[in-house]
PDB file of C-alpha atoms in Angstrom:
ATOM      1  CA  UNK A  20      -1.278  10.671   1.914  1.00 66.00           C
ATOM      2  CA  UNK A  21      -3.538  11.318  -1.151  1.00 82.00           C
ATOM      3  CA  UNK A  22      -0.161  12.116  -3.289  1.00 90.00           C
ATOM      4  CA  UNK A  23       0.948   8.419  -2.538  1.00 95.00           C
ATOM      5  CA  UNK A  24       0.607   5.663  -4.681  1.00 95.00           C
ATOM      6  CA  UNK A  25       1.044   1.792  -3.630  1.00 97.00           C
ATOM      7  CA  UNK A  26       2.812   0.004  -7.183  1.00 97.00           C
ATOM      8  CA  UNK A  27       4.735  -2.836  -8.141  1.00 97.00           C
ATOM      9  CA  UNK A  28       8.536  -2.242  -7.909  1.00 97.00           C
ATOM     10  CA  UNK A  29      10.649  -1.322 -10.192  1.00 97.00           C
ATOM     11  CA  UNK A  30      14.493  -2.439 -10.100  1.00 97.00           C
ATOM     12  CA  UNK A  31      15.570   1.033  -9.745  1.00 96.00           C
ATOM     13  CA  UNK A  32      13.386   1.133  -6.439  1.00 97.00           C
ATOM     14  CA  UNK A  33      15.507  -1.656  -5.053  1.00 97.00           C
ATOM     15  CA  UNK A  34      18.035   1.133  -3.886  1.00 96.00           C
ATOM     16  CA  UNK A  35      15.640   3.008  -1.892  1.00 96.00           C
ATOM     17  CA  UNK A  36      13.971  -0.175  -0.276  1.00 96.00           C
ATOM     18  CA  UNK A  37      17.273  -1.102   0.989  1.00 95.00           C
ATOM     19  CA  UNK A  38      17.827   2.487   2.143  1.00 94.00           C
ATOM     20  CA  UNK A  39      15.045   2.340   4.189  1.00 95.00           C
ATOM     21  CA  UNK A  40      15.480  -0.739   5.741  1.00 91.00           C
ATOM     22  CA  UNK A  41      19.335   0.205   7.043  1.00 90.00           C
ATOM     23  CA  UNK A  42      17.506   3.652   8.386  1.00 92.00           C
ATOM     24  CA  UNK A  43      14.999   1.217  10.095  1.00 87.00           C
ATOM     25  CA  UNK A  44      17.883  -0.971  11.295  1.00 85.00           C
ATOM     26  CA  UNK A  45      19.974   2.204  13.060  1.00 88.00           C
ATOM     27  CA  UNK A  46      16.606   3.333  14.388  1.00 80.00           C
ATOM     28  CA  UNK A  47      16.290  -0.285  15.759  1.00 79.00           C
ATOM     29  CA  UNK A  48      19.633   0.428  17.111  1.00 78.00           C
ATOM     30  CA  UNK A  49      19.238   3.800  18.665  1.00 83.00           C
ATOM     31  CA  UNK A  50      16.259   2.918  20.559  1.00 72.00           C
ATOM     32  CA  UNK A  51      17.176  -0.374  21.664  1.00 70.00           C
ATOM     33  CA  UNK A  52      15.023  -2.828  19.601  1.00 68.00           C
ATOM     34  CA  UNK A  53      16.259  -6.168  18.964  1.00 64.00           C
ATOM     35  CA  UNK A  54      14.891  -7.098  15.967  1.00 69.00           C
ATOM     36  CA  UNK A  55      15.851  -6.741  12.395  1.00 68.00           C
ATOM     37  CA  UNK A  56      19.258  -5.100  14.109  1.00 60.00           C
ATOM     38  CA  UNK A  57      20.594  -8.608  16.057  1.00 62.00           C
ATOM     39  CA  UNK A  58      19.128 -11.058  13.562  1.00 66.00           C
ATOM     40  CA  UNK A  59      21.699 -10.216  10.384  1.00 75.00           C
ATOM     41  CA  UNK A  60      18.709  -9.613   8.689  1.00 81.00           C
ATOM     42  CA  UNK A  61      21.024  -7.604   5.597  1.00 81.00           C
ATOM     43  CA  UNK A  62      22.822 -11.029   5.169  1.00 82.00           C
ATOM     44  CA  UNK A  63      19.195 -12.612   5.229  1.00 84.00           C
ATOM     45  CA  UNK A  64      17.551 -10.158   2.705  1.00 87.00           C
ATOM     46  CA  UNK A  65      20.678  -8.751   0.695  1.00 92.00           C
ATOM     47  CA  UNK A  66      19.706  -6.717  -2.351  1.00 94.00           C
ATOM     48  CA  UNK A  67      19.731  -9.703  -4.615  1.00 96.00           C
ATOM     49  CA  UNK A  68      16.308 -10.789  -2.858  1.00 95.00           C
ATOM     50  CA  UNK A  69      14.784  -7.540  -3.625  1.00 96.00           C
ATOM     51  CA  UNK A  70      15.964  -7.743  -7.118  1.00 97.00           C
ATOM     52  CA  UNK A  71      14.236 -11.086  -7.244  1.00 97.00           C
ATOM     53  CA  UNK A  72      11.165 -10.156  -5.920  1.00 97.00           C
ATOM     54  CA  UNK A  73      10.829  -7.440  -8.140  1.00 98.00           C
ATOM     55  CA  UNK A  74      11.240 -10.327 -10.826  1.00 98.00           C
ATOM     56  CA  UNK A  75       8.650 -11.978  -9.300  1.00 98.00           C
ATOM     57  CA  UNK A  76       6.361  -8.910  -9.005  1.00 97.00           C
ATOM     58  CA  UNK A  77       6.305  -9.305  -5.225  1.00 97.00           C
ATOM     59  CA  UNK A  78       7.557  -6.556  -4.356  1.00 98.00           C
ATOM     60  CA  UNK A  79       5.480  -3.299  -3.520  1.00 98.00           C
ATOM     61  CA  UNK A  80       6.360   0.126  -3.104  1.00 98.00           C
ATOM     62  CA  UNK A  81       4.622   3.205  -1.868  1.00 97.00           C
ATOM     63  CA  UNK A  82       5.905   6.619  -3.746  1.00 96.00           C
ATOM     64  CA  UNK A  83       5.222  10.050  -3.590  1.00 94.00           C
ATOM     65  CA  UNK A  84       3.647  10.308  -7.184  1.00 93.00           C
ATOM     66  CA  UNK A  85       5.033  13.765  -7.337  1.00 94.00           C
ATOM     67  CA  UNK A  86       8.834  13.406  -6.406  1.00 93.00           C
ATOM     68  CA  UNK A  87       8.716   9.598  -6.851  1.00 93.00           C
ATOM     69  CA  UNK A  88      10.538   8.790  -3.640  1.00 95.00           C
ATOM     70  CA  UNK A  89       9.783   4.898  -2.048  1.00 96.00           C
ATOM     71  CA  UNK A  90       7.939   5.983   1.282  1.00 96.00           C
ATOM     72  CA  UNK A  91       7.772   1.974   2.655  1.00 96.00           C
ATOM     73  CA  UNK A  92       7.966  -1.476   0.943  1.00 97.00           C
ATOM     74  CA  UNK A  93       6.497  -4.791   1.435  1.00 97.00           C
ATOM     75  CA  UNK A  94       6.728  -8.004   0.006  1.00 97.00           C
ATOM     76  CA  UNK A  95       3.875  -9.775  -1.125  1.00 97.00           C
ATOM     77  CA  UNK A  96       3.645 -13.653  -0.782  1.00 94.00           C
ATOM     78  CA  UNK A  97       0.874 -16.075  -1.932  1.00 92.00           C
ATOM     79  CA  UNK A  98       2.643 -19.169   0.196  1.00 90.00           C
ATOM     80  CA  UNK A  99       4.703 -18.740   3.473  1.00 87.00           C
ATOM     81  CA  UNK A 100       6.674 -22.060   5.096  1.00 83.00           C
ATOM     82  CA  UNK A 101       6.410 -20.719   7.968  1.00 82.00           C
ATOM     83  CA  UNK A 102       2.539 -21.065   8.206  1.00 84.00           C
ATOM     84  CA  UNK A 103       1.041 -24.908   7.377  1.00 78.00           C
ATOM     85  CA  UNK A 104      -0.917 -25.123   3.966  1.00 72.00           C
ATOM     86  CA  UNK A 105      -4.745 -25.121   4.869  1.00 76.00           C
ATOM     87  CA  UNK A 106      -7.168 -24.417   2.600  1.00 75.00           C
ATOM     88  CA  UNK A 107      -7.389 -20.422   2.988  1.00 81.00           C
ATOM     89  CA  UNK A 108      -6.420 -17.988   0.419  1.00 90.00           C
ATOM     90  CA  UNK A 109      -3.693 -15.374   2.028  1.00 93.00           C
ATOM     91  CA  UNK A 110      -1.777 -12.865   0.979  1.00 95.00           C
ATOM     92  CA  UNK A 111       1.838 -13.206   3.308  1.00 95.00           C
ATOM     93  CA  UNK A 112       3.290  -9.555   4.322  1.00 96.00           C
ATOM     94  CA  UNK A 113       6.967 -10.052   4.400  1.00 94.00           C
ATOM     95  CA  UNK A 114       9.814  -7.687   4.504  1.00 93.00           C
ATOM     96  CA  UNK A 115       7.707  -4.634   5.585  1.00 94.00           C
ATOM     97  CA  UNK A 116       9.064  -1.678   5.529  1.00 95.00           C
ATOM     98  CA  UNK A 117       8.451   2.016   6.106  1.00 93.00           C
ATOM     99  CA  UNK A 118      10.142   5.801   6.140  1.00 93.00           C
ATOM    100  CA  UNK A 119       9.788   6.775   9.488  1.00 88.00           C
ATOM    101  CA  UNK A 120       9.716  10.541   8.691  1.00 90.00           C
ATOM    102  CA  UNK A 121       6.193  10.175   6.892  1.00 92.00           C
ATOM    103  CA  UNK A 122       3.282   9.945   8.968  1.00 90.00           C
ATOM    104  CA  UNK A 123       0.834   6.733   8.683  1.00 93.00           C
ATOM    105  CA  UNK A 124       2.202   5.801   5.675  1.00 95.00           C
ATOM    106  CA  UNK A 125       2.983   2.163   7.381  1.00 94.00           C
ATOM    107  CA  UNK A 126      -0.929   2.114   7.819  1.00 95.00           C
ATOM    108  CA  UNK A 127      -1.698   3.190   4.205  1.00 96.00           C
ATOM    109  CA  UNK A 128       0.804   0.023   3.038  1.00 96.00           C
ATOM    110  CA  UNK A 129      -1.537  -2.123   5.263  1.00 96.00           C
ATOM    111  CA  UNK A 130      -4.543  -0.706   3.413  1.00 95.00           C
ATOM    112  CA  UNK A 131      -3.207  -1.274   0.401  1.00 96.00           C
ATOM    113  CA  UNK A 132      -2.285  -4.529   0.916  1.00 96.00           C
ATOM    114  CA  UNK A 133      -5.325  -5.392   2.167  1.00 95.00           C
ATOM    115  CA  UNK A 134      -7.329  -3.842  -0.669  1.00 95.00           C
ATOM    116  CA  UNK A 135      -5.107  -6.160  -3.329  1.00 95.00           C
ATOM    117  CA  UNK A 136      -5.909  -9.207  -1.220  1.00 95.00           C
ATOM    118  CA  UNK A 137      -9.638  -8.358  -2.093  1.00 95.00           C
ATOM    119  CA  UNK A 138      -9.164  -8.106  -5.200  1.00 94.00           C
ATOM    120  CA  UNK A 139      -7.215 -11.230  -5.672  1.00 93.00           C
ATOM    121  CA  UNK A 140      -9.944 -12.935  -3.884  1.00 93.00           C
ATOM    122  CA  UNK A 141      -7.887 -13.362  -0.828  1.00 94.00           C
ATOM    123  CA  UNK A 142      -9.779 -14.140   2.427  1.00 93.00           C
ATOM    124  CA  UNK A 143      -7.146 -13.143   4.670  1.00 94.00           C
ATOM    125  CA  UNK A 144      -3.923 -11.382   5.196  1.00 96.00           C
ATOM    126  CA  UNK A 145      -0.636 -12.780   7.521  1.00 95.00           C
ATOM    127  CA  UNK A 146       2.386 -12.020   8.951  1.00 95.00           C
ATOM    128  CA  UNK A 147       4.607 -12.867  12.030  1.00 92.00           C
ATOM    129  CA  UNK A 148       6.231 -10.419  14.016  1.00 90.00           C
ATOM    130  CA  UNK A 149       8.950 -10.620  16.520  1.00 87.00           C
ATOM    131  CA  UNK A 150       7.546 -12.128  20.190  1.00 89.00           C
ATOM    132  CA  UNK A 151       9.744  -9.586  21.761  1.00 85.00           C
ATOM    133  CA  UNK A 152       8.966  -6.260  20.006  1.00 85.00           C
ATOM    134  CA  UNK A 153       5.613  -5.594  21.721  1.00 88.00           C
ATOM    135  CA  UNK A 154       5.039  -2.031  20.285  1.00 86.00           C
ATOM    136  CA  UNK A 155       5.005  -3.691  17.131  1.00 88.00           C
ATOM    137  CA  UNK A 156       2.784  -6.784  18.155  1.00 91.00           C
ATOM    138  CA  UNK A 157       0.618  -3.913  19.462  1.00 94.00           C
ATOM    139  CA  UNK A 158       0.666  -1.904  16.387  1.00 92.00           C
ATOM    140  CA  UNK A 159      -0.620  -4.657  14.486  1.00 95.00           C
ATOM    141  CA  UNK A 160      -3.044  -5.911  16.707  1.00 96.00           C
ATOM    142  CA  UNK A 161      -4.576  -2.278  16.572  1.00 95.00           C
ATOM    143  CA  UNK A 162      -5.061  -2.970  12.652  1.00 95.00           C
ATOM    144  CA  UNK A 163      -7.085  -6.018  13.321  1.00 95.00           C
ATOM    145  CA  UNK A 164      -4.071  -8.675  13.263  1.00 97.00           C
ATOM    146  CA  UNK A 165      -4.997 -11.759  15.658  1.00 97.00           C
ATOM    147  CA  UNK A 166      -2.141 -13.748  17.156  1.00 96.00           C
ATOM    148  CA  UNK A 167      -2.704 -16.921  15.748  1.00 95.00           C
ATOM    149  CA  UNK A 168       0.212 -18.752  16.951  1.00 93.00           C
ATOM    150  CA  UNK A 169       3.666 -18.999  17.003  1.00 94.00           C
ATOM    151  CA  UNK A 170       6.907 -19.174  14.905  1.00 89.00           C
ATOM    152  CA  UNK A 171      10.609 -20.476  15.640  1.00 85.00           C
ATOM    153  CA  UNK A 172      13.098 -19.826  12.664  1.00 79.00           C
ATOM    154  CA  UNK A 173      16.611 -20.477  13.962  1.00 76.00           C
ATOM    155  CA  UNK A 174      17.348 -17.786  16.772  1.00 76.00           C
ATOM    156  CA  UNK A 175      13.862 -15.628  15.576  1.00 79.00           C
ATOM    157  CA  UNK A 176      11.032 -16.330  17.445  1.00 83.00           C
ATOM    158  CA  UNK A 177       7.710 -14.887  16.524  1.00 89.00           C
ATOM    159  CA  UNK A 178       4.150 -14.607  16.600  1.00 94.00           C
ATOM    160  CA  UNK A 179       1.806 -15.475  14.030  1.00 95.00           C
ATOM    161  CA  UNK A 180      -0.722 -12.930  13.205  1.00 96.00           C
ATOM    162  CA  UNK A 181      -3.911 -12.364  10.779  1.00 95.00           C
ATOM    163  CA  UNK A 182      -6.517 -10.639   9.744  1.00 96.00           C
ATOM    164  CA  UNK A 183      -9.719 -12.151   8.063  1.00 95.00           C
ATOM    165  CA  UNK A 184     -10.907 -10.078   5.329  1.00 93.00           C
ATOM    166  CA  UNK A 185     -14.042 -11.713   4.270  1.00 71.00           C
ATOM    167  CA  UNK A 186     -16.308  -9.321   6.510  1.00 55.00           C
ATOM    168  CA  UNK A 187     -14.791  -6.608   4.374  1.00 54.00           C
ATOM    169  CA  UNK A 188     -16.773  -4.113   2.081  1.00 47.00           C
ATOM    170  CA  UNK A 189     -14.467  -3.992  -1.558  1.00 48.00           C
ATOM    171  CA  UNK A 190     -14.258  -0.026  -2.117  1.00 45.00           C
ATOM    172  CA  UNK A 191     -12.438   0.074   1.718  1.00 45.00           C
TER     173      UNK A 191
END
């Protein structure tokens, strides 16, 4: 993974974010996930939103910095409706998304995000994940991500999850 390097996107990565997200989606598919596959999530997040977010300069991408190929994506908020306003500072991980074919590079993304949220002065990192995918909710929960509650959006339902940073030594 040392050849990989976590950036802002560019619009011409906007393509290969949306690539990987319809490979995740037949994957979802093929081994009988209901997730981003039942939920219309390409009407949801068409490539306009990714355009904007690159705008924005919340989008992230992880390349090869030799061939410059997007290995995963993620979406960086600093405010999320789905979680109430308190008085924490957060980073919000939305939109995650990574090549399946390259190992722990989902992990590295986490890192990465997690190392910017330092930075920033963030003292934790969120995101909600689907109630029913539990390989997921297990994933995360081996990264340090407490369930911290719950989240109903229309027909999604999900669970809440962070990680507090603050115990965290800066050159992770």
């Amino acid at each position: 993974m040392e050849n990989y390097i976590f950036i802002k996107a560019k619009y011409g990565d906007v393509e290969e974010v949306y690539g990987l997200i319809i490979k995740r989606i037949k994957w979802m598919d093929k081994n009988e996930i209901s997730q981003w596959n039942k939920t219309n999530y390409l009407d949801s997040y068409p490539k306009e939103y990714f355009e904007e977010k690159v705008t924005l300069e919340q989008l992230y991408v992880m390349k090869d910095s030799f061939s410059g190929k997007v290995a995963g994506a993620v979406v960086l908020l600093e405010e999320d409706r789905r979680w109430s306003m308190d008085r924490s500072k957060s980073y919000y991980i939305h939109n995650f998304v990574s090549d399946m074919q390259i190992r722990n590079v989902g992990t590295r993304i986490i890192v990465e995000c997690e190392k910017m949220a330092i930075k920033k002065g963030k003292d934790r990192i969120r995101l909600d994940c689907q109630a029913s995918n539990h390989k997921l909710n297990e994933y995360y929960h081996r990264l340090g991500f407490k369930s911290v509650g719950k989240v109903q959006d229309g027909s999604y339902a999900g669970i809440k999850r962070e990680k507090k940073l603050t115990n965290y030594i800066k050159d992770r």
